Structure formats: C-alpha cells, structure tokens
Amino acid sequence: MVTFGVSAALIATGVRPRPAARARAERTHLLRESGEGFQIVFGRETLRAISVMIFVLTMFASCPRAWRPPGRPRATPTWSPEGWTRA
C-alpha cells in the first residue's frame, strides 16, 4: 500500500498536462491508427526485432506454468519466487 501511495504522489506531482498527439479533427478510425502503428513498429528492422524477441520471450516464460497437468504435484517447494517474477 505504501508503494501505491508513493507512486500516486509521484504521478500527481510529476506529470504535466500536455496536448494530444493529434487534434480531435485530425483523428481517423481506430483501426487505421492501429495499422499505422503496426507499420511503424514492423516496418523498421530494429523495432521489429525487439518486438518479436519480447513476444517470444514472454511466450516461453509463461507457458511452462500451463504445461503442468492439473492435479499433478508441484516440483518446487511450497514457497517459490514465482509470484515475484510474474508481478
């Protein structure tokens, strides 16, 4: 609870209002803007490599938890840092 309060205080004091990236009159359909974002990310080799790497790492980091069939005992002790790593 303390860290939540500290985060809220930092956000309340440190974030300044700023204008939107596009004015309301310049905005287009949400899917069109999403497509433009995908073109930016996947159109550049560096950003594409970073996004694919994060996707693959996330996939392999979270899948082993689902591979254990229900009812099978855990291979790790009752206490595990698993909760801290997934937070």
PDB file of N, CA and C in Angstrom, residues 6 29 53 55 58 65 76-77 87:
ATOM      1  N   VAL A   6       3.104   6.139  -2.821  1.00  0.00           N
ATOM      2  CA  VAL A   6       4.267   6.864  -3.338  1.00  0.00           C
ATOM      3  C   VAL A   6       4.133   7.044  -4.851  1.00  0.00           C
ATOM      4  N   HIS A  29     -10.080   6.693 -38.009  1.00  0.00           N
ATOM      5  CA  HIS A  29     -10.658   5.491 -37.404  1.00  0.00           C
ATOM      6  C   HIS A  29      -9.584   4.767 -36.577  1.00  0.00           C
ATOM      7  N   MET A  53      11.350 -10.437 -30.297  1.00  0.00           N
ATOM      8  CA  MET A  53      12.087 -11.014 -29.188  1.00  0.00           C
ATOM      9  C   MET A  53      11.259 -10.973 -27.902  1.00  0.00           C
ATOM     10  N   PHE A  55       7.976 -10.848 -27.662  1.00  0.00           N
ATOM     11  CA  PHE A  55       6.863 -11.783 -27.811  1.00  0.00           C
ATOM     12  C   PHE A  55       7.312 -13.212 -27.549  1.00  0.00           C
ATOM     13  N   THR A  58       8.254 -13.747 -23.813  1.00  0.00           N
ATOM     14  CA  THR A  58       7.047 -13.800 -22.997  1.00  0.00           C
ATOM     15  C   THR A  58       6.329 -15.130 -23.180  1.00  0.00           C
ATOM     16  N   ARG A  65       4.239 -22.741 -17.008  1.00  0.00           N
ATOM     17  CA  ARG A  65       3.275 -22.774 -15.912  1.00  0.00           C
ATOM     18  C   ARG A  65       2.010 -23.522 -16.336  1.00  0.00           C
ATOM     19  N   THR A  76       8.370 -27.863  -7.286  1.00  0.00           N
ATOM     20  CA  THR A  76       9.103 -26.914  -6.451  1.00  0.00           C
ATOM     21  C   THR A  76       8.544 -26.949  -5.041  1.00  0.00           C
ATOM     22  N   PRO A  77       9.284 -26.435  -4.071  1.00  0.00           N
ATOM     23  CA  PRO A  77       8.765 -26.385  -2.700  1.00  0.00           C
ATOM     24  C   PRO A  77       7.543 -25.479  -2.602  1.00  0.00           C
ATOM     25  N   ALA A  87       5.008 -10.590 -11.147  1.00  0.00           N
ATOM     26  CA  ALA A  87       4.339  -9.356 -10.727  1.00  0.00           C
ATOM     27  C   ALA A  87       4.674  -8.220 -11.661  1.00  0.00           C
TER      28      ALA A  87
END
